[in-house]
Amino acid sequence: GQSLEQPSEVTAVEGAIVQINCTYQTSGFYGLSWYQQHDGGAPTFLSYNGLDGLEETGRFSSFLSRSDSYGYLLLQELQMKDSASYFCAVRDSSGGGYQKVTFGTGTKLQVIP
Amino acid sequence: DGGITQSPKYLFRKEGQNVTLSCEQNLNHDAMYWYRQDPGQGLRLIYYSQIVNDFQKGDIAEGYSVSREKKESFPLTVTSAQKNPTAFYLCASKQGALSGANVLTFGAGSRLTVL
């Protein structure tokens, strides 16, 4: 089956840069996405990588290396409101179709003053 | 505005009762999903549907059932066979294209508590 591993917790200082890693094992890989979830809320989409390389969206960037089954989310100029949980997710064909989306274990980011 | 509506937001159930959670989307998305989230945990896939009248089991389907009779609707039934149903349930949808960004849009969630 598929699995996605992330660090459980990360603490960083306001204004700094933080990187959240994600390693995955899956079959029929169709891309890696990142989501943010504040406590009590629903996840919201942040970034997507279908091909190797870096994608930049404002303060957030995401990287993918398919040969290493590895990706990361980079958050720059951290703000207090960035304190949340971050999830990586893969779409693959392991379920017999092509729309199965599996989420990682999540990384709780705490931004401190 | 387009989006996903989940109801009820909070639900209490007695042991041994079945309960159905509603999920409706007006985004014209082909694929729909149900996830379960326990406190401090990640999202675990219960069921997903790629098109109308089709659905597949996710990683934790035991004790749950779904239907997809209409494109807009993907209700989830939590049956009495689910041993520990107290959790936060999230419904999501995405466009059914083979390629393109894997963007899931989520509803606000339904919090189920078994008394």
mmCIF file of C-alpha atoms in Angstrom:
data_model
loop_
_atom_site.group_PDB
_atom_site.id
_atom_site.type_symbol
_atom_site.label_atom_id
_atom_site.label_comp_id
_atom_site.label_asym_id
_atom_site.label_seq_id
_atom_site.Cartn_x
_atom_site.Cartn_y
_atom_site.Cartn_z
ATOM 1 C CA GLY A 1 0.000 0.000 0.000
ATOM 2 C CA GLN A 2 0.929 3.630 -0.009
ATOM 3 C CA SER A 3 2.440 5.607 2.856
ATOM 4 C CA LEU A 4 3.496 9.219 3.413
ATOM 5 C CA GLU A 5 5.823 10.303 6.194
ATOM 6 C CA GLN A 6 6.191 13.806 7.629
ATOM 7 C CA PRO A 7 7.759 15.174 10.822
ATOM 8 C CA SER A 8 5.104 15.420 13.510
ATOM 9 C CA GLU A 9 6.023 18.859 14.841
ATOM 10 C CA VAL A 10 8.162 21.837 13.830
ATOM 11 C CA THR A 11 8.767 25.091 15.699
ATOM 12 C CA ALA A 12 10.119 28.207 13.988
ATOM 13 C CA VAL A 13 10.548 31.893 14.734
ATOM 14 C CA GLU A 14 8.397 34.597 13.186
ATOM 15 C CA GLY A 15 10.077 35.975 10.049
ATOM 16 C CA ALA A 16 12.209 32.859 9.537
ATOM 17 C CA ILE A 17 12.051 30.122 6.875
ATOM 18 C CA VAL A 18 10.879 26.580 7.578
ATOM 19 C CA GLN A 19 10.945 23.432 5.463
ATOM 20 C CA ILE A 20 8.510 20.543 5.952
ATOM 21 C CA ASN A 21 9.550 17.282 4.320
ATOM 22 C CA CYS A 22 7.417 14.484 2.943
ATOM 23 C CA THR A 23 8.552 11.071 1.770
ATOM 24 C CA TYR A 24 6.131 8.726 0.089
ATOM 25 C CA GLN A 25 5.720 5.194 -1.189
ATOM 26 C CA THR A 26 3.016 4.641 -3.745
ATOM 27 C CA SER A 27 2.259 3.246 -7.175
ATOM 28 C CA GLY A 28 1.016 5.030 -10.262
ATOM 29 C CA PHE A 29 2.031 8.417 -8.894
ATOM 30 C CA TYR A 30 0.064 11.411 -10.220
ATOM 31 C CA GLY A 31 1.439 14.272 -8.185
ATOM 32 C CA LEU A 32 2.095 15.675 -4.715
ATOM 33 C CA SER A 33 -0.020 18.387 -3.093
ATOM 34 C CA TRP A 34 0.165 20.366 0.127
ATOM 35 C CA TYR A 35 -2.661 21.493 2.380
ATOM 36 C CA GLN A 36 -2.941 23.729 5.432
ATOM 37 C CA GLN A 37 -5.370 23.102 8.273
ATOM 38 C CA HIS A 38 -5.983 25.386 11.227
ATOM 39 C CA ASP A 39 -7.353 23.856 14.427
ATOM 40 C CA GLY A 40 -11.028 23.002 14.056
ATOM 41 C CA GLY A 41 -11.080 23.952 10.381
ATOM 42 C CA ALA A 42 -11.020 22.194 7.045
ATOM 43 C CA PRO A 43 -7.856 21.705 4.983
ATOM 44 C CA THR A 44 -7.172 24.248 2.254
ATOM 45 C CA PHE A 45 -5.004 23.717 -0.810
ATOM 46 C CA LEU A 46 -1.576 25.380 -0.867
ATOM 47 C CA SER A 47 0.552 23.967 -3.679
ATOM 48 C CA TYR A 48 0.961 21.164 -6.207
ATOM 49 C CA ASN A 49 3.868 19.444 -7.971
ATOM 50 C CA GLY A 50 3.209 17.132 -10.880
ATOM 51 C CA LEU A 51 6.748 17.245 -12.224
ATOM 52 C CA ASP A 52 10.176 17.502 -10.605
ATOM 53 C CA GLY A 53 11.289 20.900 -9.460
ATOM 54 C CA LEU A 54 10.184 23.906 -7.507
ATOM 55 C CA GLU A 55 6.787 25.612 -7.625
ATOM 56 C CA GLU A 56 6.437 29.036 -6.027
ATOM 57 C CA THR A 57 3.209 30.628 -4.813
ATOM 58 C CA GLY A 58 3.865 33.783 -2.858
ATOM 59 C CA ARG A 59 5.536 32.981 0.469
ATOM 60 C CA PHE A 60 5.016 29.251 -0.107
ATOM 61 C CA SER A 61 7.096 27.032 -2.375
ATOM 62 C CA SER A 62 6.963 23.293 -2.924
ATOM 63 C CA PHE A 63 9.547 20.920 -4.351
ATOM 64 C CA LEU A 64 9.297 17.420 -5.790
ATOM 65 C CA SER A 65 11.840 14.748 -6.684
ATOM 66 C CA ARG A 66 10.036 11.746 -8.145
ATOM 67 C CA SER A 67 13.200 9.660 -8.340
ATOM 68 C CA ASP A 68 13.668 10.102 -4.563
ATOM 69 C CA SER A 69 9.930 9.878 -3.737
ATOM 70 C CA TYR A 70 10.443 13.073 -1.776
ATOM 71 C CA GLY A 71 9.006 16.534 -1.588
ATOM 72 C CA TYR A 72 9.002 19.510 0.703
ATOM 73 C CA LEU A 73 7.018 22.623 1.486
ATOM 74 C CA LEU A 74 8.980 25.801 2.135
ATOM 75 C CA LEU A 75 7.392 28.633 4.065
ATOM 76 C CA GLN A 76 9.195 31.983 3.995
ATOM 77 C CA GLU A 77 8.768 35.134 6.089
ATOM 78 C CA LEU A 78 6.838 33.167 8.665
ATOM 79 C CA GLN A 79 3.871 34.876 10.270
ATOM 80 C CA MET A 80 2.004 33.932 13.436
ATOM 81 C CA LYS A 81 -1.031 33.020 11.334
ATOM 82 C CA ASP A 82 1.044 30.274 9.683
ATOM 83 C CA SER A 83 0.748 28.242 12.892
ATOM 84 C CA ALA A 84 -1.283 25.279 11.652
ATOM 85 C CA SER A 85 -0.980 21.676 10.538
ATOM 86 C CA TYR A 86 0.431 20.953 7.090
ATOM 87 C CA PHE A 87 -0.312 17.811 5.109
ATOM 88 C CA CYS A 88 1.225 16.373 1.984
ATOM 89 C CA ALA A 89 -1.041 14.283 -0.241
ATOM 90 C CA VAL A 90 -0.484 12.045 -3.250
ATOM 91 C CA ARG A 91 -2.830 10.978 -6.019
ATOM 92 C CA ASP A 92 -2.155 7.516 -7.310
ATOM 93 C CA SER A 93 -3.690 4.495 -8.992
ATOM 94 C CA SER A 94 -3.283 2.060 -6.106
ATOM 95 C CA GLY A 95 -7.047 1.871 -5.543
ATOM 96 C CA GLY A 96 -7.745 0.536 -9.011
ATOM 97 C CA GLY A 97 -8.734 3.914 -10.376
ATOM 98 C CA TYR A 98 -6.753 7.087 -10.855
ATOM 99 C CA GLN A 99 -8.328 9.463 -8.347
ATOM 100 C CA LYS A 100 -7.281 8.019 -5.006
ATOM 101 C CA VAL A 101 -5.830 10.815 -2.848
ATOM 102 C CA THR A 102 -3.968 9.793 0.307
ATOM 103 C CA PHE A 103 -2.788 12.214 2.969
ATOM 104 C CA GLY A 104 0.335 12.186 5.099
ATOM 105 C CA THR A 105 0.404 12.106 8.855
ATOM 106 C CA GLY A 106 0.636 15.891 9.104
ATOM 107 C CA THR A 107 3.160 18.342 10.555
ATOM 108 C CA LYS A 108 2.084 20.742 13.278
ATOM 109 C CA LEU A 109 3.925 24.036 12.814
ATOM 110 C CA GLN A 110 4.216 26.419 15.727
ATOM 111 C CA VAL A 111 5.461 29.912 14.955
ATOM 112 C CA ILE A 112 6.881 31.734 17.968
ATOM 113 C CA PRO A 113 7.620 35.466 18.354
ATOM 114 C CA ASP B 1 -20.843 30.755 -4.532
ATOM 115 C CA GLY B 2 -19.590 27.311 -5.437
ATOM 116 C CA GLY B 3 -18.572 24.974 -2.679
ATOM 117 C CA ILE B 4 -19.255 21.901 -0.604
ATOM 118 C CA THR B 5 -21.929 21.741 2.059
ATOM 119 C CA GLN B 6 -21.748 19.173 4.820
ATOM 120 C CA SER B 7 -24.532 18.577 7.305
ATOM 121 C CA PRO B 8 -25.038 18.302 10.146
ATOM 122 C CA LYS B 9 -22.070 20.161 11.618
ATOM 123 C CA TYR B 10 -22.429 18.364 14.950
ATOM 124 C CA LEU B 11 -24.132 15.020 15.492
ATOM 125 C CA PHE B 12 -24.625 12.844 18.545
ATOM 126 C CA ARG B 13 -25.452 9.171 18.199
ATOM 127 C CA LYS B 14 -26.195 6.391 20.564
ATOM 128 C CA GLU B 15 -24.274 3.164 20.253
ATOM 129 C CA GLY B 16 -25.917 0.738 17.844
ATOM 130 C CA GLN B 17 -27.482 3.429 15.671
ATOM 131 C CA ASN B 18 -26.695 4.131 12.047
ATOM 132 C CA VAL B 19 -26.221 7.757 11.044
ATOM 133 C CA THR B 20 -25.924 9.405 7.615
ATOM 134 C CA LEU B 21 -23.737 12.438 6.936
ATOM 135 C CA SER B 22 -24.690 14.599 3.991
ATOM 136 C CA CYS B 23 -22.266 16.049 1.432
ATOM 137 C CA GLU B 24 -23.439 18.215 -1.477
ATOM 138 C CA GLN B 25 -21.268 20.083 -4.003
ATOM 139 C CA ASN B 26 -22.163 22.578 -6.724
ATOM 140 C CA LEU B 27 -18.690 22.720 -8.275
ATOM 141 C CA ASN B 28 -19.524 20.245 -11.038
ATOM 142 C CA HIS B 29 -16.649 18.079 -9.820
ATOM 143 C CA ASP B 30 -16.504 14.447 -10.880
ATOM 144 C CA ALA B 31 -14.600 12.978 -7.928
ATOM 145 C CA MET B 32 -15.736 13.055 -4.302
ATOM 146 C CA TYR B 33 -14.118 11.812 -1.108
ATOM 147 C CA TRP B 34 -14.787 11.053 2.544
ATOM 148 C CA TYR B 35 -12.027 11.305 5.124
ATOM 149 C CA ARG B 36 -11.959 10.674 8.833
ATOM 150 C CA GLN B 37 -9.774 12.713 11.174
ATOM 151 C CA ASP B 38 -9.127 11.854 14.819
ATOM 152 C CA PRO B 39 -7.695 14.435 17.249
ATOM 153 C CA GLY B 40 -4.104 15.301 16.394
ATOM 154 C CA GLN B 41 -4.100 12.845 13.523
ATOM 155 C CA GLY B 42 -3.980 12.969 9.746
ATOM 156 C CA LEU B 43 -6.790 12.409 7.262
ATOM 157 C CA ARG B 44 -7.637 8.786 6.543
ATOM 158 C CA LEU B 45 -9.556 7.900 3.387
ATOM 159 C CA ILE B 46 -12.856 6.089 3.932
ATOM 160 C CA TYR B 47 -14.398 5.979 0.439
ATOM 161 C CA TYR B 48 -14.040 7.848 -2.811
ATOM 162 C CA SER B 49 -16.025 8.121 -6.000
ATOM 163 C CA GLN B 50 -14.542 8.936 -9.388
ATOM 164 C CA ILE B 51 -17.856 9.296 -11.243
ATOM 165 C CA VAL B 52 -21.579 8.878 -10.664
ATOM 166 C CA ASN B 53 -22.712 5.349 -9.768
ATOM 167 C CA ASP B 54 -19.157 4.333 -8.932
ATOM 168 C CA PHE B 55 -17.185 4.275 -5.704
ATOM 169 C CA GLN B 56 -14.123 2.554 -4.243
ATOM 170 C CA LYS B 57 -13.092 1.644 -0.722
ATOM 171 C CA GLY B 58 -10.378 3.687 0.866
ATOM 172 C CA ASP B 59 -8.053 2.588 3.633
ATOM 173 C CA ILE B 60 -10.620 2.399 6.464
ATOM 174 C CA ALA B 61 -13.938 1.476 4.782
ATOM 175 C CA GLU B 62 -15.084 -1.116 7.332
ATOM 176 C CA GLY B 63 -18.234 0.000 9.132
ATOM 177 C CA TYR B 64 -19.062 2.672 6.550
ATOM 178 C CA SER B 65 -21.173 2.778 3.390
ATOM 179 C CA VAL B 66 -21.697 5.341 0.631
ATOM 180 C CA SER B 67 -23.763 5.950 -2.489
ATOM 181 C CA ARG B 68 -23.251 8.174 -5.530
ATOM 182 C CA GLU B 69 -26.580 8.375 -7.328
ATOM 183 C CA LYS B 70 -26.129 12.019 -8.312
ATOM 184 C CA LYS B 71 -23.022 13.944 -9.298
ATOM 185 C CA GLU B 72 -23.690 16.559 -6.626
ATOM 186 C CA SER B 73 -24.228 14.216 -3.692
ATOM 187 C CA PHE B 74 -22.058 11.685 -1.838
ATOM 188 C CA PRO B 75 -23.648 10.731 1.504
ATOM 189 C CA LEU B 76 -21.764 8.662 4.075
ATOM 190 C CA THR B 77 -23.498 6.239 6.430
ATOM 191 C CA VAL B 78 -21.715 5.333 9.639
ATOM 192 C CA THR B 79 -23.121 1.965 10.608
ATOM 193 C CA SER B 80 -23.312 0.255 13.970
ATOM 194 C CA ALA B 81 -20.500 -2.006 12.764
ATOM 195 C CA GLN B 82 -18.024 0.874 13.053
ATOM 196 C CA LYS B 83 -16.411 0.221 16.419
ATOM 197 C CA ASN B 84 -15.129 3.700 17.192
ATOM 198 C CA PRO B 85 -17.047 6.238 15.112
ATOM 199 C CA THR B 86 -16.420 9.353 17.193
ATOM 200 C CA ALA B 87 -14.380 11.579 14.862
ATOM 201 C CA PHE B 88 -14.325 14.590 12.551
ATOM 202 C CA TYR B 89 -15.566 13.671 9.070
ATOM 203 C CA LEU B 90 -14.494 15.659 6.030
ATOM 204 C CA CYS B 91 -15.990 15.524 2.548
ATOM 205 C CA ALA B 92 -14.031 16.775 -0.454
ATOM 206 C CA SER B 93 -14.295 16.976 -4.212
ATOM 207 C CA LYS B 94 -12.029 17.538 -7.201
ATOM 208 C CA GLN B 95 -12.269 17.810 -10.939
ATOM 209 C CA GLY B 96 -11.937 14.456 -12.626
ATOM 210 C CA ALA B 97 -9.211 15.342 -15.102
ATOM 211 C CA LEU B 98 -6.411 12.820 -15.430
ATOM 212 C CA SER B 99 -3.866 15.565 -15.396
ATOM 213 C CA GLY B 100 -3.654 18.902 -13.704
ATOM 214 C CA ALA B 101 -3.326 20.028 -10.147
ATOM 215 C CA ASN B 102 -4.659 17.710 -7.468
ATOM 216 C CA VAL B 103 -6.792 20.347 -5.826
ATOM 217 C CA LEU B 104 -9.302 19.019 -3.343
ATOM 218 C CA THR B 105 -11.990 21.362 -2.084
ATOM 219 C CA PHE B 106 -13.227 20.485 1.393
ATOM 220 C CA GLY B 107 -16.477 21.017 3.219
ATOM 221 C CA ALA B 108 -16.497 22.432 6.739
ATOM 222 C CA GLY B 109 -16.772 18.952 8.270
ATOM 223 C CA SER B 110 -19.169 17.025 10.479
ATOM 224 C CA ARG B 111 -18.222 16.186 14.044
ATOM 225 C CA LEU B 112 -19.786 12.909 15.192
ATOM 226 C CA THR B 113 -19.878 11.924 18.843
ATOM 227 C CA VAL B 114 -21.119 8.555 20.051
ATOM 228 C CA LEU B 115 -22.651 8.679 23.494
#
